[in-house]
Short mmCIF file of C-alpha atoms in Angstrom, two decimals:
data_model
loop_
_atom_site.label_atom_id
_atom_site.label_comp_id
_atom_site.label_asym_id
_atom_site.label_seq_id
_atom_site.Cartn_x
_atom_site.Cartn_y
_atom_site.Cartn_z
CA MET A 1 -108.47 -41.90 -77.33
CA THR A 2 -105.13 -43.36 -78.32
CA GLY A 3 -103.90 -45.90 -80.82
CA VAL A 4 -105.75 -48.02 -83.35
CA GLY A 5 -108.34 -50.41 -82.01
CA VAL A 6 -111.92 -50.29 -80.84
CA PRO A 7 -112.04 -47.79 -77.97
CA ALA A 8 -114.24 -48.14 -74.94
CA PHE A 9 -117.43 -46.09 -74.85
CA ALA A 10 -118.24 -44.10 -71.71
CA VAL A 11 -121.10 -41.98 -70.43
CA VAL A 12 -120.15 -38.87 -68.46
CA PRO A 13 -123.15 -37.56 -66.49
CA GLY A 14 -123.69 -33.95 -65.51
CA ALA A 15 -122.51 -34.38 -61.94
CA GLN A 16 -119.08 -35.47 -63.16
CA VAL A 17 -118.98 -32.64 -65.70
CA GLN A 18 -119.76 -30.07 -63.01
CA ALA A 19 -117.22 -31.54 -60.62
CA VAL A 20 -114.46 -31.16 -63.22
CA LEU A 21 -115.36 -27.64 -64.30
CA ALA A 22 -116.23 -26.01 -60.96
CA GLY A 23 -113.83 -23.31 -59.84
CA ARG A 24 -111.60 -23.51 -62.93
CA GLU A 25 -112.81 -20.35 -64.64
CA LYS A 26 -109.36 -18.92 -65.42
CA GLU A 27 -108.13 -22.20 -66.88
CA LEU A 28 -111.24 -22.57 -69.02
CA VAL A 29 -111.06 -19.00 -70.35
CA GLU A 30 -107.46 -19.71 -71.37
CA LEU A 31 -108.64 -22.91 -73.09
CA VAL A 32 -111.32 -21.03 -75.01
CA GLU A 33 -108.86 -18.33 -76.05
CA ALA A 34 -106.43 -20.99 -77.29
CA THR A 35 -109.26 -22.63 -79.25
CA TYR A 36 -110.17 -19.32 -80.88
CA ARG A 37 -106.54 -18.92 -81.91
CA LEU A 38 -106.45 -22.47 -83.31
CA HIS A 39 -109.68 -21.83 -85.20
CA GLY A 40 -108.32 -18.57 -86.60
CA ALA A 41 -105.18 -20.38 -87.76
CA GLY A 42 -107.21 -22.99 -89.65
CA GLY A 43 -106.63 -25.81 -87.19
CA THR A 44 -110.31 -26.72 -86.87
CA VAL A 45 -113.26 -27.80 -88.96
CA ASN A 46 -116.51 -26.11 -87.97
CA PRO A 47 -119.35 -26.64 -90.48
CA PRO A 48 -122.58 -24.64 -90.29
CA SER A 49 -124.92 -25.57 -87.48
CA TYR A 50 -128.05 -27.45 -88.49
CA PHE A 51 -131.37 -26.22 -87.08
CA LEU A 52 -134.24 -28.62 -86.60
CA ARG A 53 -137.53 -26.74 -86.20
CA PHE A 54 -141.01 -28.04 -85.44
CA PRO A 55 -144.20 -26.72 -87.12
CA ASP A 56 -146.27 -27.81 -84.11
CA ARG A 57 -143.85 -26.18 -81.62
CA PRO A 58 -142.74 -22.94 -83.29
CA THR A 59 -140.78 -21.59 -80.32
CA ALA A 60 -138.71 -24.75 -79.97
CA ARG A 61 -135.67 -25.92 -81.90
CA ALA A 62 -132.83 -28.40 -81.76
CA ILE A 63 -129.38 -27.66 -83.16
CA ALA A 64 -126.59 -29.97 -84.31
CA LEU A 65 -123.06 -28.55 -84.10
CA PRO A 66 -120.52 -30.90 -85.73
CA ALA A 67 -116.85 -29.98 -85.40
CA SER A 68 -113.28 -31.22 -85.50
CA LEU A 69 -110.51 -29.90 -83.29
CA GLY A 70 -106.87 -30.27 -84.31
CA GLY A 71 -103.76 -29.75 -82.27
CA ALA A 72 -102.21 -31.84 -79.53
CA ARG A 73 -105.57 -32.99 -78.13
CA ALA A 74 -107.32 -33.63 -81.45
CA VAL A 75 -110.89 -34.84 -81.30
CA ASP A 76 -114.00 -34.86 -83.48
CA GLY A 77 -117.60 -34.75 -82.37
CA ILE A 78 -121.02 -33.17 -82.33
CA LYS A 79 -123.17 -31.29 -79.84
CA TRP A 80 -126.93 -31.88 -80.01
CA ILE A 81 -128.73 -29.18 -78.06
CA SER A 82 -132.44 -28.48 -77.80
CA SER A 83 -133.99 -25.17 -76.81
CA PHE A 84 -137.58 -25.38 -75.58
CA PRO A 85 -138.47 -22.01 -74.00
CA ASP A 86 -141.81 -23.33 -72.72
CA ASN A 87 -139.84 -25.53 -70.31
CA VAL A 88 -139.23 -22.51 -68.10
CA ALA A 89 -142.90 -22.15 -67.19
CA ALA A 90 -142.85 -25.81 -66.12
CA GLY A 91 -139.85 -25.25 -63.87
CA LEU A 92 -137.38 -26.94 -66.21
CA PRO A 93 -134.26 -25.42 -67.81
CA ARG A 94 -134.82 -24.18 -71.35
CA ALA A 95 -131.90 -26.08 -72.89
CA SER A 96 -130.72 -29.67 -72.71
CA ALA A 97 -127.79 -31.17 -74.57
CA VAL A 98 -125.42 -34.05 -75.14
CA LEU A 99 -121.95 -34.02 -76.64
CA ILE A 100 -120.54 -37.01 -78.55
CA LEU A 101 -116.76 -37.28 -78.76
CA ASN A 102 -115.24 -39.37 -81.57
CA ASP A 103 -111.82 -40.95 -81.53
CA HIS A 104 -109.43 -39.12 -83.87
CA ASP A 105 -107.85 -42.30 -85.29
CA THR A 106 -110.82 -44.64 -85.72
CA GLY A 107 -113.83 -42.34 -85.79
CA TYR A 108 -115.52 -44.48 -83.15
CA PRO A 109 -117.59 -42.60 -80.57
CA VAL A 110 -115.79 -42.80 -77.24
CA ALA A 111 -118.06 -40.81 -74.96
CA CYS A 112 -121.45 -39.21 -74.50
CA LEU A 113 -121.28 -36.28 -72.10
CA GLU A 114 -124.13 -34.32 -70.57
CA SER A 115 -123.55 -31.01 -72.28
CA SER A 116 -125.88 -28.29 -71.03
CA VAL A 117 -123.17 -27.47 -68.47
CA ILE A 118 -120.43 -27.72 -71.11
CA SER A 119 -122.42 -25.43 -73.41
CA ALA A 120 -123.04 -22.87 -70.68
CA THR A 121 -119.40 -23.06 -69.64
CA ARG A 122 -117.98 -22.44 -73.10
CA THR A 123 -120.46 -19.59 -73.62
CA ALA A 124 -119.51 -17.97 -70.32
CA ALA A 125 -115.78 -18.50 -70.89
CA SER A 126 -116.11 -16.92 -74.34
CA ALA A 127 -117.99 -13.98 -72.83
CA ALA A 128 -115.36 -13.50 -70.11
CA ALA A 129 -112.56 -13.61 -72.69
CA ALA A 130 -114.35 -11.04 -74.85
CA ALA A 131 -115.07 -8.78 -71.87
CA ASP A 132 -111.38 -8.81 -70.99
CA TRP A 133 -109.91 -8.22 -74.44
CA LEU A 134 -112.53 -5.77 -75.69
CA SER A 135 -112.22 -3.55 -72.60
CA ARG A 136 -108.42 -3.25 -72.57
CA SER A 137 -108.48 0.12 -74.34
CA ARG A 138 -110.94 1.68 -71.85
CA PRO A 139 -111.50 1.88 -68.09
CA ARG A 140 -112.60 -1.52 -66.88
CA PRO A 141 -116.41 -1.57 -66.58
CA ALA A 142 -117.64 -1.32 -63.00
CA ARG A 143 -121.37 -1.37 -63.76
CA VAL A 144 -122.74 -4.53 -65.35
CA GLY A 145 -126.29 -5.14 -66.51
CA PHE A 146 -127.94 -8.46 -67.39
CA VAL A 147 -130.84 -8.53 -69.84
CA GLY A 148 -132.21 -12.03 -69.42
CA THR A 149 -131.48 -13.83 -66.17
CA GLY A 150 -131.43 -17.56 -66.78
CA LEU A 151 -128.68 -20.14 -66.50
CA ILE A 152 -126.41 -18.45 -69.07
CA ALA A 153 -126.51 -15.14 -67.20
CA ARG A 154 -125.61 -16.95 -63.99
CA TYR A 155 -122.67 -18.69 -65.64
CA VAL A 156 -121.43 -15.47 -67.23
CA HIS A 157 -121.48 -13.68 -63.88
CA THR A 158 -119.68 -16.62 -62.27
CA PHE A 159 -116.97 -16.56 -64.95
CA LEU A 160 -116.52 -12.80 -64.75
CA VAL A 161 -116.07 -12.95 -60.99
CA GLY A 162 -113.92 -16.08 -61.28
CA THR A 163 -111.53 -14.29 -63.63
CA GLY A 164 -111.02 -11.26 -61.43
CA TRP A 165 -113.88 -8.91 -62.25
CA SER A 166 -115.62 -6.94 -59.52
CA PHE A 167 -118.52 -4.55 -59.90
CA ASP A 168 -119.89 -1.59 -58.00
CA GLU A 169 -123.35 -2.04 -59.50
CA VAL A 170 -125.26 -4.94 -61.03
CA GLY A 171 -128.42 -4.26 -63.03
CA VAL A 172 -131.02 -6.96 -63.66
CA HIS A 173 -133.85 -7.01 -66.20
CA ASP A 174 -136.12 -9.87 -67.23
CA LEU A 175 -139.64 -10.00 -68.61
CA ASP A 176 -140.36 -12.65 -65.97
CA PRO A 177 -140.28 -11.04 -62.50
CA GLY A 178 -139.71 -14.45 -60.94
CA SER A 179 -136.57 -15.00 -63.00
CA ALA A 180 -135.25 -11.56 -62.09
CA ALA A 181 -135.90 -12.30 -58.41
CA GLY A 182 -134.18 -15.67 -58.70
CA PHE A 183 -131.11 -14.10 -60.29
CA ARG A 184 -131.02 -11.47 -57.57
CA ALA A 185 -131.11 -14.24 -54.98
CA TYR A 186 -128.21 -15.95 -56.77
CA LEU A 187 -126.23 -12.69 -56.63
CA ALA A 188 -126.86 -12.47 -52.91
CA ARG A 189 -125.65 -16.06 -52.42
CA SER A 190 -122.56 -15.31 -54.49
CA GLY A 191 -121.45 -12.81 -51.87
CA THR A 192 -121.33 -9.84 -54.21
CA ALA A 193 -120.67 -6.47 -52.62
CA ALA A 194 -122.26 -4.70 -55.59
CA ALA A 195 -125.47 -2.74 -55.33
CA VAL A 196 -128.11 -4.78 -57.18
CA THR A 197 -131.00 -3.06 -58.96
CA VAL A 198 -133.88 -4.78 -60.73
CA HIS A 199 -134.99 -2.64 -63.67
CA GLU A 200 -138.47 -2.82 -65.13
CA GLU A 201 -137.25 -1.28 -68.39
CA ALA A 202 -134.33 -2.54 -70.45
CA GLY A 203 -133.45 1.01 -71.47
CA ASP A 204 -132.86 2.06 -67.87
CA LEU A 205 -130.51 -0.88 -67.36
CA ILE A 206 -128.55 -0.25 -70.56
CA ARG A 207 -128.11 3.46 -69.92
CA GLY A 208 -126.82 2.69 -66.43
CA SER A 209 -124.34 -0.04 -67.42
CA ASP A 210 -120.80 0.02 -68.81
CA LEU A 211 -120.98 -3.71 -69.58
CA VAL A 212 -124.27 -5.15 -70.86
CA VAL A 213 -124.94 -8.89 -71.15
CA PHE A 214 -127.82 -10.04 -73.35
CA ALA A 215 -128.80 -13.62 -72.48
CA THR A 216 -132.43 -13.87 -73.58
CA VAL A 217 -134.50 -16.20 -75.75
CA ALA A 218 -135.53 -13.37 -78.09
CA ALA A 219 -136.34 -14.54 -81.62
CA ARG A 220 -136.21 -11.05 -83.15
CA PRO A 221 -134.81 -7.61 -82.23
CA HIS A 222 -136.54 -5.84 -79.38
CA VAL A 223 -133.94 -3.12 -78.68
CA HIS A 224 -134.20 -0.35 -81.27
CA ASP A 225 -133.31 2.91 -79.50
CA ARG A 226 -129.75 3.85 -80.41
CA SER A 227 -129.71 6.60 -77.78
CA TRP A 228 -129.59 3.96 -75.04
CA PHE A 229 -125.99 3.28 -76.11
CA ALA A 230 -124.82 6.90 -76.34
CA HIS A 231 -122.37 6.36 -73.45
CA GLY A 232 -120.45 3.72 -75.44
CA PRO A 233 -120.86 0.52 -73.39
CA LEU A 234 -119.33 -2.88 -74.07
CA VAL A 235 -122.13 -5.25 -75.06
CA LEU A 236 -121.95 -9.04 -74.90
CA HIS A 237 -124.72 -9.92 -77.32
CA LEU A 238 -124.81 -13.62 -76.45
CA SER A 239 -128.40 -14.27 -77.49
CA LEU A 240 -127.70 -12.76 -80.93
CA ARG A 241 -131.17 -11.52 -81.84
CA ASP A 242 -131.86 -8.71 -79.35
CA LEU A 243 -130.40 -5.69 -81.14
CA ALA A 244 -131.92 -3.96 -84.15
CA PRO A 245 -129.56 -3.60 -87.13
CA GLU A 246 -129.48 0.17 -86.61
CA VAL A 247 -127.94 -0.35 -83.18
CA LEU A 248 -125.20 -2.55 -84.64
CA LEU A 249 -124.47 -0.06 -87.39
CA ASP A 250 -123.67 2.55 -84.73
CA ALA A 251 -121.20 0.20 -83.00
CA VAL A 252 -117.87 -1.54 -83.42
CA ASN A 253 -118.87 -5.14 -84.11
CA VAL A 254 -116.79 -8.17 -83.20
CA VAL A 255 -117.95 -11.75 -83.85
CA ASP A 256 -116.52 -15.21 -83.21
CA ASP A 257 -116.74 -16.29 -86.86
CA VAL A 258 -118.08 -14.10 -89.66
CA GLU A 259 -119.60 -16.86 -91.80
CA HIS A 260 -121.32 -18.51 -88.88
CA CYS A 261 -122.59 -15.36 -87.21
CA LEU A 262 -124.09 -13.74 -90.29
CA THR A 263 -126.75 -16.39 -90.76
CA ALA A 264 -129.96 -17.77 -89.26
CA GLY A 265 -131.61 -14.39 -88.73
CA THR A 266 -129.17 -13.09 -86.15
CA SER A 267 -128.94 -9.33 -85.64
CA PRO A 268 -125.65 -9.19 -87.60
CA HIS A 269 -127.34 -11.18 -90.38
CA LEU A 270 -130.19 -8.65 -90.46
CA ALA A 271 -127.65 -5.82 -90.59
CA GLU A 272 -125.98 -7.47 -93.57
CA GLN A 273 -129.34 -7.83 -95.31
CA LEU A 274 -130.15 -4.19 -94.60
CA THR A 275 -126.86 -2.80 -95.90
CA GLY A 276 -125.91 -5.40 -98.49
CA SER A 277 -122.44 -5.50 -96.97
CA ARG A 278 -120.38 -6.95 -94.15
CA ASP A 279 -118.30 -3.82 -93.75
CA PHE A 280 -119.89 -3.12 -90.36
CA VAL A 281 -118.02 -6.12 -88.89
CA ALA A 282 -114.64 -4.98 -87.54
CA GLY A 283 -113.36 -8.55 -87.23
CA THR A 284 -113.32 -11.62 -85.03
CA LEU A 285 -112.29 -12.05 -81.43
CA ASP A 286 -109.23 -13.90 -82.71
CA ASP A 287 -108.38 -10.77 -84.74
CA VAL A 288 -108.45 -8.83 -81.47
CA LEU A 289 -106.40 -11.46 -79.62
CA SER A 290 -103.81 -11.38 -82.39
CA GLY A 291 -103.65 -7.59 -82.64
CA ARG A 292 -105.07 -7.39 -86.17
CA VAL A 293 -108.05 -5.35 -84.92
CA THR A 294 -107.77 -2.49 -82.44
CA ILE A 295 -110.77 -1.51 -80.34
CA PRO A 296 -111.38 2.25 -79.93
CA PRO A 297 -111.71 3.42 -76.32
CA ASP A 298 -114.93 5.43 -76.57
CA ALA A 299 -117.25 3.59 -78.99
CA THR A 300 -120.06 1.15 -78.30
CA VAL A 301 -118.56 -2.30 -78.85
CA VAL A 302 -120.81 -5.31 -79.53
CA PHE A 303 -119.55 -8.89 -79.31
CA SER A 304 -121.91 -11.31 -81.09
CA PRO A 305 -120.74 -14.94 -80.77
CA PHE A 306 -122.70 -17.49 -82.77
CA GLY A 307 -121.22 -20.25 -80.63
CA LEU A 308 -118.69 -22.54 -82.24
CA GLY A 309 -118.85 -26.32 -81.93
CA VAL A 310 -115.06 -26.42 -81.58
CA LEU A 311 -115.43 -24.68 -78.20
CA ASP A 312 -117.77 -27.44 -77.02
CA LEU A 313 -115.24 -30.01 -78.20
CA ALA A 314 -112.39 -28.28 -76.39
CA VAL A 315 -114.29 -28.14 -73.10
CA GLY A 316 -115.70 -31.64 -73.59
CA ARG A 317 -112.23 -33.05 -74.23
CA PHE A 318 -111.01 -31.24 -71.11
CA VAL A 319 -113.73 -32.94 -69.06
CA TYR A 320 -113.18 -36.36 -70.62
CA ASP A 321 -109.44 -36.26 -70.01
CA ALA A 322 -109.94 -35.23 -66.39
CA VAL A 323 -112.47 -37.99 -65.68
CA ALA A 324 -110.36 -40.60 -67.51
CA GLY A 325 -107.22 -39.44 -65.72
CA ALA A 326 -108.95 -39.95 -62.39
CA GLY A 327 -109.97 -43.47 -63.40
CA GLU A 328 -113.67 -42.57 -63.08
CA LEU A 329 -115.01 -43.16 -66.59
CA ARG A 330 -118.33 -45.01 -66.57
CA VAL A 331 -117.67 -47.41 -69.43
CA VAL A 332 -120.58 -49.14 -71.14
CA GLU A 333 -119.43 -52.71 -71.64
CA ASP A 334 -119.98 -54.28 -75.06
CA PHE A 335 -121.38 -51.04 -76.49
CA PHE A 336 -119.87 -52.01 -79.85
CA SER A 337 -120.84 -55.62 -80.53
CA GLU A 338 -120.48 -56.20 -84.27
CA LEU A 339 -116.71 -56.03 -84.65
CA ARG A 340 -115.96 -58.70 -87.28
CA ARG A 341 -116.40 -57.68 -90.88
CA HIS A 342 -117.57 -61.12 -91.99
CA GLY A 343 -118.99 -62.47 -88.77
#
């Protein structure tokens, strides 16, 4: 991605992506934090995500996330990610994705990367960063609960542990008993010393957790009881549509980007529609990183990240640079063939 000229085009498969990212949780959380700061300073372009929905498959969707990342490692691109919840019953992951990186100088695409791992990584790194910064004014949570136990939950747990977190108790809740059992088996393989409890009711898990991670495929709020949060937990509301507006209105709310998060029927969007105001949003995670927003020590705190395309670009660029630096790019020869304006 340097200089003017037609760049080579490469395909980076998932195995290479995983090999680059494995075991680098601290480095990736730092990268995500730096990207949030760059975004907050106006060094990015992050248009609204575009949702493609299907009348014949109402639970499915595909989302386009175009973005441009400035700074020393500038890059443009787009993530194209599909979410087909029915895949799970067939034994397939719910989400699949690709990320296209475009050369900053020419606009030519330079790489197509398998991106379900990149997407899960940036989500988990964002969650770990939020858990760290939003808990600095209170005792560090020692009891974590996961509502929804798919790939994202696994990545979030991996990133929390990889950035120094340890837990006395881990709660698990999923509407699918098989998924809950699979996540419990993952926890056992991870070597956790925590006591693991599978909860049949989400309320029992929430009341017994200081840190709650929502990673479901919920399309509308299913958690309405504000009393479940009376103990003031830190909530990572990654799936965005689990909490009723009334729950958010009782909490300190932090988002990744106000304009992006308060759209598309998310819980914060519903809270805005209910109140006619955005006053319930305390600020962004960048506001917390920069000290513009202070988190009280005893309130329920909810982090609702819409998921910014610039984070995918940052992680994708990180992967591309590592693979290119190792001389392992799988270049597609003659991908661009019509290179003379007049033949």
